[in-house]
Coordinates of C-alpha atoms and ligand atoms in Angstrom, one line a residue:
X1 CA 184.7 -131.6 -53.8
X2 CA 187.2 -132.1 -56.7
X3 CA 187.2 -129.9 -59.8
X4 CA 186.5 -133.4 -61.7
X5 CA 183.3 -134.5 -59.8
X6 CA 182.0 -130.8 -60.2
X7 CA 182.4 -131.0 -63.9
X8 CA 180.6 -134.4 -64.0
X9 CA 177.7 -132.8 -61.9
X10 CA 177.4 -130.0 -64.0
X11 CA 177.2 -132.1 -67.2
X12 CA 174.8 -134.1 -65.7
X13 CA 172.5 -131.1 -65.0
X14 CA 173.1 -129.7 -68.2
X15 CA 172.0 -133.1 -69.5
X16 CA 169.1 -133.8 -67.6
X17 CA 167.9 -130.4 -68.4
X18 CA 168.0 -131.0 -72.3
X19 CA 166.4 -134.6 -72.0
X20 CA 163.7 -132.9 -69.7
X21 CA 163.3 -130.0 -72.5
X22 CA 163.2 -133.1 -75.1
X23 CA 160.9 -134.9 -73.2
X24 CA 158.5 -131.7 -72.8
X25 CA 158.9 -131.2 -76.7
X26 CA 158.0 -134.9 -77.7
X27 CA 155.3 -134.6 -75.2
X28 CA 153.9 -131.5 -77.1
X29 CA 154.3 -133.0 -80.5
X30 CA 152.4 -136.1 -79.5
X31 CA 149.6 -134.1 -78.1
X32 CA 149.1 -132.2 -81.0
X33 CA 149.1 -135.3 -83.2
X34 CA 146.7 -136.9 -80.9
X35 CA 144.4 -133.7 -81.1
X36 CA 144.9 -133.9 -84.6
X37 CA 143.7 -137.1 -85.2
X38 CA 141.1 -137.0 -82.8
X39 CA 139.6 -133.7 -84.6
X40 CA 140.0 -135.5 -87.7
X41 CA 138.2 -138.1 -86.2
X42 CA 135.5 -135.8 -85.1
X43 CA 135.2 -134.3 -88.2
X44 CA 134.7 -137.4 -89.9
X45 CA 131.9 -138.4 -87.5
X46 CA 130.3 -135.2 -87.7
X47 CA 130.5 -135.4 -91.3
X48 CA 129.2 -138.8 -91.2
X49 CA 126.2 -137.7 -88.9
X50 CA 125.3 -135.1 -91.1
X51 CA 125.1 -137.3 -93.9
X52 CA 123.1 -139.7 -91.8
X53 CA 120.9 -136.6 -90.8
X54 CA 120.1 -135.3 -94.0
X55 CA 119.6 -139.1 -95.4
X56 CA 116.9 -139.4 -92.4
X57 CA 115.8 -135.9 -93.3
X58 CA 115.1 -136.6 -96.8
X59 CA 113.5 -139.9 -96.0
X60 CA 111.2 -137.8 -93.5
X61 CA 110.5 -135.4 -96.1
X62 CA 109.7 -138.0 -98.7
X63 CA 107.2 -139.4 -96.4
X64 CA 105.8 -136.0 -96.0
X65 CA 105.5 -135.8 -99.8
X66 CA 104.0 -139.1 -100.4
X67 CA 101.6 -138.3 -97.9
X68 CA 100.6 -135.2 -99.3
X69 CA 100.7 -136.2 -102.7
X70 CA 98.3 -139.1 -101.8
X71 CA 95.9 -136.9 -100.7
X72 CA 95.4 -134.9 -103.9
X73 CA 92.4 -135.7 -105.6
X74 CA 93.0 -136.4 -109.3
X75 CA 90.8 -134.2 -111.5
X76 CA 89.5 -131.8 -108.8
X77 CA 89.5 -128.2 -110.3
X78 CA 90.2 -129.6 -113.6
X79 CA 89.7 -127.0 -116.4
X80 CA 89.4 -124.2 -113.7
X81 CA 86.1 -125.6 -112.5
X82 CA 85.0 -124.8 -108.9
X83 CA 86.0 -127.3 -106.5
X84 CA 84.6 -128.2 -103.4
X85 CA 85.5 -130.5 -100.4
X86 CA 83.1 -132.0 -98.1
X87 CA 82.4 -132.7 -94.4
X88 CA 85.4 -131.8 -92.1
X89 CA 87.6 -131.0 -94.9
X90 CA 85.0 -128.1 -96.1
X91 CA 84.8 -127.0 -92.7
X92 CA 88.5 -126.6 -92.6
X93 CA 88.7 -124.8 -95.7
X94 CA 86.3 -122.1 -94.8
X95 CA 88.4 -121.9 -91.3
X96 CA 91.6 -121.0 -93.6
X97 CA 89.6 -118.7 -95.7
X98 CA 89.2 -116.7 -92.4
X99 CA 92.3 -117.0 -91.6
X100 CA 94.7 -116.5 -94.6
X101 CA 92.0 -115.5 -97.4
X102 CA 92.3 -118.4 -99.1
X103 CA 91.3 -121.9 -99.0
X104 CA 94.4 -123.7 -98.3
X105 CA 92.7 -127.3 -97.3
X106 CA 91.2 -127.2 -101.2
X107 CA 94.4 -125.9 -102.7
X108 CA 96.5 -129.3 -101.2
X109 CA 93.7 -131.3 -102.6
X110 CA 93.8 -130.1 -106.3
X111 CA 96.3 -131.4 -108.4
X112 CA 99.4 -129.2 -108.9
X113 CA 99.4 -129.6 -112.9
X114 CA 96.0 -129.0 -112.9
X115 CA 94.6 -128.4 -116.8
X116 CA 92.7 -125.1 -117.2
X117 CA 90.5 -124.2 -120.2
X118 CA 91.8 -121.7 -122.8
X119 CA 90.5 -119.0 -121.6
X120 CA 91.4 -116.3 -124.5
X121 CA 89.1 -114.5 -126.9
X122 CA 88.8 -116.8 -130.3
X123 CA 90.3 -113.7 -132.2
X124 CA 93.4 -114.6 -130.5
X125 CA 93.9 -117.2 -132.6
X126 CA 94.4 -115.1 -135.5
X127 CA 98.0 -114.3 -134.3
X128 CA 100.8 -116.3 -134.6
X129 CA 103.9 -115.7 -132.8
X130 CA 107.4 -116.7 -133.1
X131 CA 109.4 -115.0 -130.4
X132 CA 113.3 -115.5 -130.2
X133 CA 113.3 -113.9 -126.6
X134 CA 113.6 -116.3 -123.5
X135 CA 111.9 -115.8 -120.3
X136 CA 112.8 -115.6 -116.8
X137 CA 110.0 -115.9 -114.5
X138 CA 110.7 -114.6 -111.3
X139 CA 108.2 -115.7 -108.3
X140 CA 108.4 -114.0 -104.9
X141 CA 106.7 -115.3 -101.9
X142 CA 106.4 -114.7 -98.2
X143 CA 104.7 -117.6 -96.4
X144 CA 102.6 -118.5 -99.1
X145 CA 100.8 -121.9 -99.2
X146 CA 103.4 -124.6 -100.4
X147 CA 100.7 -126.3 -103.1
X148 CA 99.5 -122.6 -104.0
X149 CA 103.4 -121.9 -105.1
X150 CA 103.9 -125.1 -106.7
X151 CA 100.8 -124.5 -108.6
X152 CA 102.3 -121.5 -110.0
X153 CA 105.6 -123.3 -110.8
X154 CA 104.0 -126.0 -112.9
X155 CA 101.6 -124.0 -114.7
X156 CA 104.8 -121.8 -115.7
X157 CA 106.5 -124.9 -116.4
X158 CA 103.6 -126.6 -118.5
X159 CA 102.0 -123.5 -120.3
X160 CA 105.3 -122.0 -121.3
X161 CA 107.1 -123.6 -124.6
X162 CA 110.1 -124.9 -123.4
X163 CA 112.7 -123.1 -125.7
X164 CA 111.2 -119.8 -124.2
X165 CA 111.4 -120.4 -120.9
X166 CA 115.0 -119.6 -119.5
X167 CA 114.2 -120.3 -115.9
X168 CA 112.0 -119.9 -113.3
X169 CA 113.7 -118.0 -110.0
X170 CA 111.6 -118.6 -106.9
X171 CA 112.4 -116.1 -104.0
X172 CA 111.8 -116.9 -100.8
X173 CA 111.5 -113.5 -98.9
X174 CA 112.3 -114.8 -95.4
X175 CA 109.5 -116.9 -94.9
X176 CA 109.3 -118.5 -91.5
X177 CA 106.9 -121.3 -92.3
X178 CA 108.6 -124.5 -92.0
X179 CA 107.0 -126.3 -95.2
X180 CA 108.9 -123.7 -97.1
X181 CA 112.2 -124.8 -96.1
X182 CA 113.3 -128.2 -96.1
X183 CA 110.0 -129.7 -98.1
X184 CA 110.2 -127.1 -100.5
X185 CA 114.0 -127.8 -101.3
X186 CA 113.4 -131.7 -101.3
X187 CA 110.4 -131.0 -103.5
X188 CA 112.4 -129.1 -106.0
X189 CA 115.3 -131.5 -106.0
X190 CA 113.2 -134.6 -106.5
X191 CA 110.2 -133.4 -108.5
X192 CA 111.6 -130.6 -110.4
X193 CA 115.0 -131.4 -111.1
X194 CA 114.5 -131.7 -115.0
X195 CA 113.4 -128.0 -115.3
X196 CA 115.1 -125.1 -114.9
X197 CA 113.6 -124.0 -111.2
X198 CA 115.9 -122.0 -108.8
X199 CA 115.3 -120.8 -105.3
X200 CA 116.9 -117.9 -104.1
X201 CA 116.6 -117.4 -100.1
X202 CA 116.4 -114.2 -98.5
X203 CA 117.3 -115.0 -94.9
X204 CA 115.1 -111.9 -93.5
X205 CA 112.3 -110.6 -95.0
X206 CA 113.1 -107.6 -96.8
X207 CA 109.6 -106.8 -98.7
X208 CA 108.1 -107.2 -102.0
X209 CA 110.1 -104.5 -103.5
X210 CA 113.6 -105.7 -102.7
X211 CA 112.6 -109.3 -103.0
X212 CA 111.6 -108.8 -106.8
X213 CA 115.1 -107.0 -107.2
X214 CA 116.9 -110.0 -105.6
X215 CA 115.1 -112.1 -108.3
X216 CA 115.7 -109.8 -111.4
X217 CA 119.7 -109.5 -109.8
X218 CA 119.8 -113.5 -110.3
X219 CA 117.8 -113.7 -113.7
X220 CA 119.8 -114.4 -117.1
X221 CA 117.0 -114.2 -119.5
X222 CA 116.5 -111.9 -121.9
X223 CA 112.7 -110.9 -120.4
X224 CA 111.7 -110.6 -116.8
X225 CA 108.1 -111.8 -116.1
X226 CA 107.3 -111.3 -112.5
X227 CA 104.2 -113.3 -111.0
X228 CA 102.8 -113.6 -107.8
X229 CA 103.3 -116.8 -105.9
X230 CA 99.2 -117.7 -106.3
X231 CA 99.0 -117.2 -110.3
X232 CA 98.4 -119.8 -112.7
X233 CA 98.9 -119.0 -116.2
X234 CA 97.1 -120.4 -119.3
X235 CA 97.8 -121.8 -122.8
X236 CA 99.7 -119.4 -124.9
X237 CA 100.0 -116.6 -122.4
X238 CA 104.1 -116.2 -122.9
X239 CA 104.5 -115.9 -126.7
X240 CA 102.6 -112.7 -127.1
X241 CA 104.5 -111.3 -124.0
X242 CA 107.7 -112.0 -125.5
X243 CA 107.1 -111.3 -129.3
X244 CA 105.7 -107.6 -128.3
X245 CA 109.0 -106.9 -126.4
X246 CA 111.2 -108.5 -129.1
X247 CA 109.1 -106.0 -131.5
X248 CA 109.8 -102.9 -129.1
X249 CA 112.1 -103.2 -125.9
X250 CA 110.9 -100.5 -124.2
X251 CA 107.2 -101.7 -123.5
X252 CA 106.0 -102.8 -120.3
X253 CA 103.1 -105.4 -120.2
X254 CA 100.5 -106.7 -118.4
X255 CA 98.7 -109.9 -119.1
X256 CA 94.9 -109.8 -118.9
X257 CA 94.6 -110.7 -115.2
X258 CA 91.8 -113.2 -114.5
X259 CA 90.4 -114.1 -111.1
X260 CA 91.0 -117.4 -109.4
X261 CA 88.4 -117.8 -106.7
X262 CA 89.9 -117.9 -103.3
X263 CA 87.4 -120.6 -102.0
X264 CA 86.7 -122.5 -104.9
X265 CA 90.1 -122.1 -107.3
X266 CA 87.5 -121.4 -110.1
X267 CA 89.0 -119.8 -112.8
X268 CA 86.8 -117.0 -113.8
X269 CA 86.8 -115.9 -117.3
X270 CA 84.1 -113.3 -116.8
X271 CA 86.5 -110.7 -116.9
X272 CA 87.4 -110.6 -120.1
X273 CA 84.3 -108.8 -122.1
X274 CA 84.8 -105.8 -119.4
X275 CA 88.3 -106.1 -119.1
X276 CA 89.9 -102.7 -117.4
X277 CA 93.2 -101.2 -117.5
X278 CA 95.0 -99.2 -114.6
X279 CA 94.6 -95.9 -113.2
X280 CA 95.1 -94.6 -109.6
X281 CA 93.6 -92.2 -107.0
X282 CA 94.9 -89.2 -105.9
X283 CA 95.2 -91.1 -102.5
X284 CA 97.8 -92.9 -104.1
X285 CA 96.1 -96.0 -104.6
X286 CA 95.9 -98.3 -107.9
X287 CA 92.5 -98.5 -109.7
X288 CA 91.0 -100.5 -112.3
X289 CA 89.3 -98.1 -115.0
X290 CA 87.8 -98.5 -118.3
X291 CA 89.7 -98.8 -121.4
X292 CA 90.1 -95.5 -122.7
X293 CA 88.1 -93.9 -125.5
X294 CA 91.6 -93.8 -127.7
X295 CA 91.8 -97.9 -127.0
X296 CA 88.5 -99.3 -127.5
X297 CA 89.2 -100.2 -131.0
X298 CA 92.5 -101.9 -129.7
X299 CA 90.4 -103.7 -127.2
X300 CA 87.8 -105.0 -129.7
X301 CA 90.7 -106.2 -132.1
X302 CA 92.4 -108.1 -129.0
X303 CA 95.3 -105.8 -129.6
X304 CA 97.9 -104.3 -127.4
X305 CA 96.0 -101.8 -125.2
X306 CA 97.5 -99.0 -123.5
X307 CA 97.3 -98.8 -119.8
X308 CA 98.4 -95.6 -117.6
X309 CA 99.1 -97.8 -114.6
X310 CA 99.8 -101.3 -113.8
X311 CA 98.7 -103.6 -110.9
X312 CA 102.1 -104.5 -110.4
X313 CA 102.2 -108.1 -109.5
X314 CA 102.2 -109.5 -112.8
X315 CA 104.1 -107.9 -115.8
X316 CA 107.1 -108.9 -118.5
X317 CA 109.7 -106.2 -118.7
X318 CA 113.2 -106.8 -121.0
X319 CA 115.9 -107.4 -118.6
X320 CA 118.2 -104.5 -119.6
X321 CA 115.5 -102.1 -120.0
X322 CA 114.2 -103.0 -116.3
X323 CA 118.0 -102.1 -115.0
X324 CA 118.2 -99.0 -117.4
X325 CA 114.6 -97.4 -116.8
X326 CA 115.6 -97.8 -112.9
X327 CA 114.4 -101.0 -111.7
X328 CA 112.8 -100.2 -108.2
X329 CA 113.5 -97.4 -105.6
X330 CA 115.1 -99.9 -103.4
X331 CA 114.5 -97.9 -100.6
X332 CA 110.7 -98.8 -100.7
X333 CA 109.8 -101.1 -97.9
X334 CA 107.1 -103.7 -97.5
X335 CA 104.5 -103.5 -99.7
X336 CA 102.8 -101.0 -102.0
X337 CA 103.3 -97.9 -103.7
X338 CA 106.1 -99.6 -106.2
X339 CA 103.5 -100.4 -109.1
X340 CA 102.5 -96.5 -109.4
X341 CA 106.0 -95.7 -108.9
X342 CA 107.2 -97.8 -112.1
X343 CA 104.1 -96.8 -114.2
X344 CA 104.7 -93.0 -114.1
X345 CA 108.8 -93.7 -114.5
X346 CA 108.0 -96.1 -117.7
X347 CA 105.6 -93.1 -119.1
X348 CA 107.9 -89.9 -118.3
X349 CA 110.9 -91.8 -119.1
X350 CA 110.2 -92.9 -122.5
X351 CA 108.8 -96.3 -122.1
X352 CA 105.1 -97.7 -122.4
X353 CA 102.8 -99.7 -120.5
X354 CA 100.2 -102.0 -122.3
X355 CA 97.6 -104.8 -121.5
X356 CA 98.2 -107.8 -123.8
X357 CA 94.4 -109.3 -123.9
X358 CA 95.9 -112.7 -125.6
X359 CA 98.0 -113.5 -122.4
X360 CA 95.8 -114.5 -119.5
X361 CA 97.1 -115.1 -116.6
X362 CA 94.8 -116.0 -113.2
X363 CA 95.6 -114.5 -109.8
X364 CA 94.4 -115.2 -106.7
X365 CA 92.7 -111.8 -105.2
X366 CA 92.7 -112.3 -101.7
X367 CA 89.9 -110.1 -99.4
X368 CA 93.1 -109.1 -97.0
X369 CA 96.6 -109.7 -96.4
X370 CA 97.4 -112.7 -94.6
X371 CA 100.5 -110.9 -93.4
X372 CA 101.6 -108.0 -91.3
X373 CA 104.4 -105.6 -91.4
X374 CA 106.7 -105.2 -89.0
X375 CA 105.9 -102.2 -86.2
X376 CA 102.5 -101.8 -88.3
X377 CA 104.4 -99.5 -90.8
X378 CA 102.2 -98.1 -93.3
X379 CA 104.7 -98.7 -96.2
X380 CA 102.1 -98.1 -99.0
X381 CA 101.8 -94.7 -97.5
X382 CA 105.9 -93.9 -97.0
X383 CA 106.3 -95.6 -100.3
X384 CA 103.4 -93.5 -101.9
X385 CA 104.9 -90.4 -100.5
X386 CA 108.5 -91.0 -102.0
X387 CA 106.9 -91.4 -105.6
X388 CA 105.0 -88.4 -104.9
X389 CA 107.8 -86.3 -104.3
X390 CA 109.9 -87.9 -107.2
X391 CA 107.6 -88.1 -110.0
X392 CA 104.2 -86.0 -109.4
X393 CA 105.8 -82.6 -109.1
X394 CA 103.3 -79.9 -107.6
X395 CA 100.4 -82.3 -108.1
X396 CA 101.6 -84.2 -105.2
X397 CA 99.4 -81.8 -103.4
X398 CA 96.7 -83.9 -103.7
X399 CA 98.1 -87.2 -102.4
X400 CA 99.5 -84.9 -99.6
X401 CA 95.9 -83.7 -98.6
X402 CA 94.9 -87.4 -98.2
X403 CA 98.2 -87.7 -96.0
X404 CA 99.3 -84.6 -94.4
X405 CA 101.2 -86.3 -91.9
X406 CA 103.9 -87.3 -94.3
X407 CA 104.2 -84.4 -96.3
X408 CA 107.3 -83.5 -94.5
X409 CA 108.2 -86.4 -92.5
X410 CA 111.7 -87.7 -92.3
X411 CA 110.4 -91.3 -92.3
X412 CA 110.2 -90.8 -95.9
X413 CA 113.4 -91.3 -96.4
X414 CA 116.6 -89.7 -98.8
X415 CA 115.2 -89.0 -102.0
X416 CA 118.6 -88.0 -103.9
X417 CA 119.3 -91.1 -106.1
X418 CA 115.6 -91.1 -107.3
X419 CA 115.7 -87.7 -108.1
X420 CA 119.1 -88.2 -109.9
X421 CA 117.9 -91.1 -111.9
X422 CA 114.9 -88.8 -113.4
X423 CA 117.3 -86.4 -114.2
X424 CA 119.5 -88.7 -115.7
X425 CA 117.0 -90.2 -117.8
X426 CA 115.6 -87.1 -118.8
X427 CA 112.1 -88.0 -117.9
X428 CA 108.9 -85.5 -118.9
X429 CA 106.9 -84.0 -116.2
X430 CA 103.7 -85.2 -114.5
X431 CA 101.6 -82.8 -116.4
X432 CA 102.5 -84.2 -119.7
X433 CA 101.6 -87.9 -118.3
X434 CA 98.3 -86.7 -117.1
X435 CA 98.0 -84.6 -120.5
X436 CA 99.2 -87.4 -123.0
X437 CA 98.5 -90.9 -120.9
X438 CA 95.6 -90.2 -118.6
X439 CA 93.8 -87.2 -120.1
X440 CA 90.6 -88.4 -118.1
X441 CA 91.9 -88.1 -115.0
X442 CA 89.7 -85.4 -112.9
X443 CA 92.3 -82.7 -111.4
X444 CA 90.1 -81.5 -108.8
X445 CA 91.6 -77.5 -109.2
X446 CA 92.2 -77.9 -112.9
X447 CA 89.8 -76.6 -115.6
X448 CA 87.0 -76.4 -113.4
X449 CA 84.3 -73.7 -112.8
X450 CA 85.0 -73.4 -109.0
X451 CA 87.0 -75.5 -106.5
X452 CA 87.9 -75.4 -102.7
X453 CA 85.3 -75.7 -99.7
X454 CA 81.8 -74.8 -100.5
X455 CA 80.4 -72.6 -98.0
X456 CA 77.0 -71.7 -97.0
X457 CA 76.4 -67.9 -94.9
X458 CA 76.6 -69.9 -91.4
X459 CA 80.2 -71.1 -91.9
X460 CA 79.3 -74.6 -92.9
X461 CA 80.8 -76.5 -95.6
X462 CA 79.7 -79.1 -98.2
X463 CA 81.4 -82.3 -97.0
X464 CA 81.8 -86.2 -97.6
X465 CA 81.2 -87.1 -94.3
X466 CA 84.2 -89.4 -94.6
X467 CA 82.7 -91.4 -97.2
X468 CA 85.1 -94.4 -98.2
X469 CA 86.6 -94.1 -101.9
X470 CA 84.4 -94.6 -104.4
X471 CA 81.6 -95.7 -102.3
X472 CA 78.4 -94.3 -102.5
X473 CA 76.6 -92.2 -99.7
X474 CA 74.9 -88.7 -99.1
X475 CA 76.2 -85.5 -99.9
X476 CA 76.7 -83.7 -96.4
X477 CA 77.1 -80.7 -94.6
X478 CA 79.4 -80.1 -91.7
X479 CA 81.6 -77.0 -89.9
X480 CA 84.1 -75.9 -92.3
X481 CA 87.2 -76.8 -91.3
X482 CA 89.8 -74.0 -90.8
X483 CA 91.9 -75.6 -93.8
X484 CA 91.1 -77.1 -96.8
X485 CA 90.8 -80.7 -96.0
X486 CA 90.0 -83.7 -98.3
X487 CA 86.4 -84.1 -97.1
X488 CA 85.8 -80.5 -97.9
X489 CA 87.2 -80.3 -101.2
X490 CA 84.8 -79.9 -104.0
X491 CA 84.6 -79.1 -107.3
X492 CA 82.1 -77.7 -109.8
X493 CA 83.6 -79.4 -113.3
X494 CA 83.7 -78.0 -116.7
X495 CA 80.6 -80.0 -117.7
X496 CA 78.5 -79.1 -114.6
X497 CA 79.4 -81.9 -112.2
X498 CA 79.3 -81.2 -108.7
X499 CA 81.9 -83.5 -107.9
X500 CA 84.9 -84.8 -105.8
X501 CA 87.3 -87.3 -107.3
X502 CA 85.3 -90.2 -108.5
X503 CA 81.8 -89.4 -107.3
X504 CA 79.3 -87.0 -108.1
X505 CA 76.3 -85.1 -107.0
X506 CA 73.1 -87.0 -108.0
X507 CA 69.8 -86.4 -107.1
X508 CA 67.4 -89.0 -106.3
X509 CA 63.5 -89.1 -105.9
X510 CA 63.9 -85.4 -106.9
X511 CA 64.5 -84.9 -103.7
X512 CA 67.4 -86.7 -102.1
X513 CA 71.2 -86.0 -102.8
X514 CA 73.9 -88.6 -103.1
X515 CA 77.3 -88.7 -104.2
X516 CA 77.7 -91.8 -106.5
X517 CA 80.1 -92.7 -109.3
X518 CA 80.5 -89.8 -111.9
X519 CA 78.7 -91.2 -115.2
X520 CA 79.7 -88.4 -117.5
X521 CA 76.7 -87.5 -119.2
X522 CA 74.1 -88.6 -116.5
X523 CA 70.9 -85.7 -116.3
X524 CA 70.8 -86.5 -112.6
X525 CA 74.7 -85.5 -112.1
X526 CA 74.2 -82.1 -114.0
X527 CA 74.1 -78.8 -112.2
X528 CA 74.7 -75.0 -112.8
X529 CA 76.7 -72.7 -110.9
X530 CA 75.2 -69.3 -111.0
X531 CA 77.3 -66.6 -109.5
X532 CA 75.5 -65.6 -106.9
X533 CA 76.0 -68.9 -105.8
X534 CA 72.9 -70.5 -106.3
X535 CA 73.7 -74.3 -107.6
X536 CA 70.6 -75.4 -109.8
X537 CA 69.7 -78.7 -110.8
X538 CA 67.7 -78.6 -114.0
X539 CA 66.8 -82.2 -114.3
X540 CA 64.5 -81.8 -110.9
X541 CA 64.0 -78.0 -111.5
X542 CA 65.3 -77.3 -107.9
X543 CA 68.5 -75.9 -106.3
X544 CA 70.6 -77.3 -103.9
X545 CA 69.4 -76.5 -100.1
X546 CA 70.8 -76.9 -96.8
X547 CA 67.5 -75.7 -94.9
X548 CA 66.1 -77.6 -91.9
X549 CA 69.6 -80.3 -92.6
X550 CA 71.1 -81.2 -89.3
X551 CA 75.2 -81.4 -89.4
X552 CA 75.6 -85.3 -90.5
X553 CA 72.7 -86.0 -92.8
X554 CA 72.7 -85.5 -96.5
X555 CA 71.5 -82.6 -98.4
X556 CA 68.4 -82.1 -100.8
X557 CA 67.3 -80.0 -103.6
X558 CA 64.2 -77.7 -102.8
X559 CA 62.3 -75.2 -104.9
X560 CA 64.7 -72.6 -106.1
X561 CA 63.9 -69.2 -104.4
X562 CA 65.6 -66.3 -102.8
X563 CA 67.1 -67.6 -99.5
X564 CA 70.3 -67.8 -97.6
X565 CA 69.7 -71.4 -97.5
X566 CA 70.4 -72.0 -101.2
X567 CA 73.8 -69.7 -101.0
X568 CA 77.1 -71.4 -101.5
X569 CA 80.3 -69.9 -101.8
X570 CA 83.2 -71.9 -103.4
X571 CA 87.2 -70.8 -102.4
X572 CA 87.9 -70.4 -106.2
X573 CA 85.6 -69.7 -108.9
X574 CA 86.6 -68.9 -112.5
X575 CA 84.0 -66.1 -113.3
X576 CA 84.9 -66.4 -116.9
X577 CA 83.7 -70.4 -116.7
X578 CA 80.6 -69.6 -114.7
X579 CA 78.4 -68.1 -117.1
X580 CA 75.2 -66.9 -115.5
Ligands
UDP601 N1 105.2 -110.6 -100.4 C1 106.8 -111.0 -100.2 N2 107.2 -110.4 -99.1 C2 106.4 -109.7 -98.3 C3 105.1 -109.2 -98.8 C4 104.5 -109.9 -99.9 O1 107.7 -111.3 -100.9 O2 106.8 -108.9 -97.5 C5 105.0 -111.4 -101.9 C6 103.6 -112.4 -101.7 O3 103.9 -113.5 -101.2 C7 103.4 -112.3 -103.3 C8 103.5 -110.7 -103.6 O4 104.7 -110.3 -102.8 O5 103.6 -113.3 -104.1 C9 102.5 -109.8 -103.8 O6 101.9 -110.0 -102.5 P1 100.5 -109.8 -102.5 O7 99.9 -111.0 -103.0 O8 100.2 -110.3 -101.2 O9 99.8 -108.5 -102.8 P2 98.4 -108.2 -103.5 O10 98.4 -109.2 -104.8 O11 97.4 -108.5 -103.0 O12 98.6 -106.9 -104.6
MN602 MN1 98.8 -111.1 -105.3

């Protein structure tokens, strides 16, 4: 081949390579452009489909809502009167009551914006209020009934003057009920868009403590008012709360909580004359107690009444103060204990807890919790162990006597932050709290004549026979446990009661000895402990005896005489208090 033709061939081969490269480059470019447009088209298509889906969903929710609204019976339950359904609805209602402790069938028929009677004491009208602070109402819920939540919202809108209502924040604690998703969103968007109602969703259930915290973080009003999701507020409920917090930013307030019956939705105002405030039991439970002697006058005048603790579901607090005083213990899980933690903390760290009798809110008290907790964890017990370690100093001994398995249990978690908080806020100790805020609280081993196990010469001990807290039952006898356990922890109080926490030994028919609620000065509950171990009951003239008593039956009083059956030996006796 000539050199010329070789050159041509080489040039041709090179050119062909360039063309091939060019071809590939252009093809790739075209491919990319194609993919881009196709994608664009798919995106457009998706967007379009989404819009269509949401229009269809909206239409579906609207049909569901209309259907629901059409079934509402006008004026049912008006004024808070009891409401009833008939026929199969009534039966369904009963079933619901058994299943979720609330008549949801009836709730769905009662107007969401029903009117309630003004439940307030007439004297409340003498007060005038003009608060400047605005409220953020926080309502947390987990699988509550759609209509019950919305009645809480509607009553808050209708009963709170507009200029005092900053917002209502609904916090969904990971509910799984389908009606609380799209349908609720749709309701808020179409029925409540003119009102400042916000909905915060927590994707996975975190328990009521962290749910309330989430709501508080979102809130911007001056005062946080927490409500359970099954409440109805009544006329004039918000003003006294806001006004009092305006006067003193460190008070934490509880309205007078009325009962809305879970079966008829009747708003009951019976509680007013006998309204109570919050106490606690050494087992770590919230209890209702009579208004303290120092507060009886305030109660009569329907003025703020001091309360040692609060129930926890309904309360108002200055938003900034809520954060300053330590909000909540975020490591508390599930349900329970947070109310006592907050109560002790508020008092010990410089705040005040009060019940405001002129602020009235109804709450549905359910006979049981319609929900369970993951792994059946005793969150109330664990949370209470946390607060006992942080706030109760040595008095935590009583709680751990009720729950010995929690005393040194790692399940209780790390407490460093809460202990630091107590130091930072320079909080007072629990003894101060008991002495000054709750002096009526019976401390089983303080200021008593004797306490501990009360033993017979046959190694048998006084025993409450596992009597449930605050129930009446026989005072029994059982083999002494090797360690002091709560069922055998008895005290002879300074005023001569043979008692446990809230139950006292009382003689019936001059014979049978029962543990019943302590009444303070009842003659039948008065005993004298003698140095020789006799326990004398002056009102019957007899002595506590264990003669012919079978192990788990009630004790009796018998004619006093020199016998081993009438000798009792307490673990600890204050000889100076026992006179004779
Ligand atoms: N709640 C919640 N998460 C839970 C359990 C309860 O948000 O894991 C809500 C519940 O819906 C209610 C409030 O917390 O609004 C208080 O609970 P509940 O009413 O059952 O307590 P109770 O009034 O019986 O003490
Ligand atoms: Mn509740």
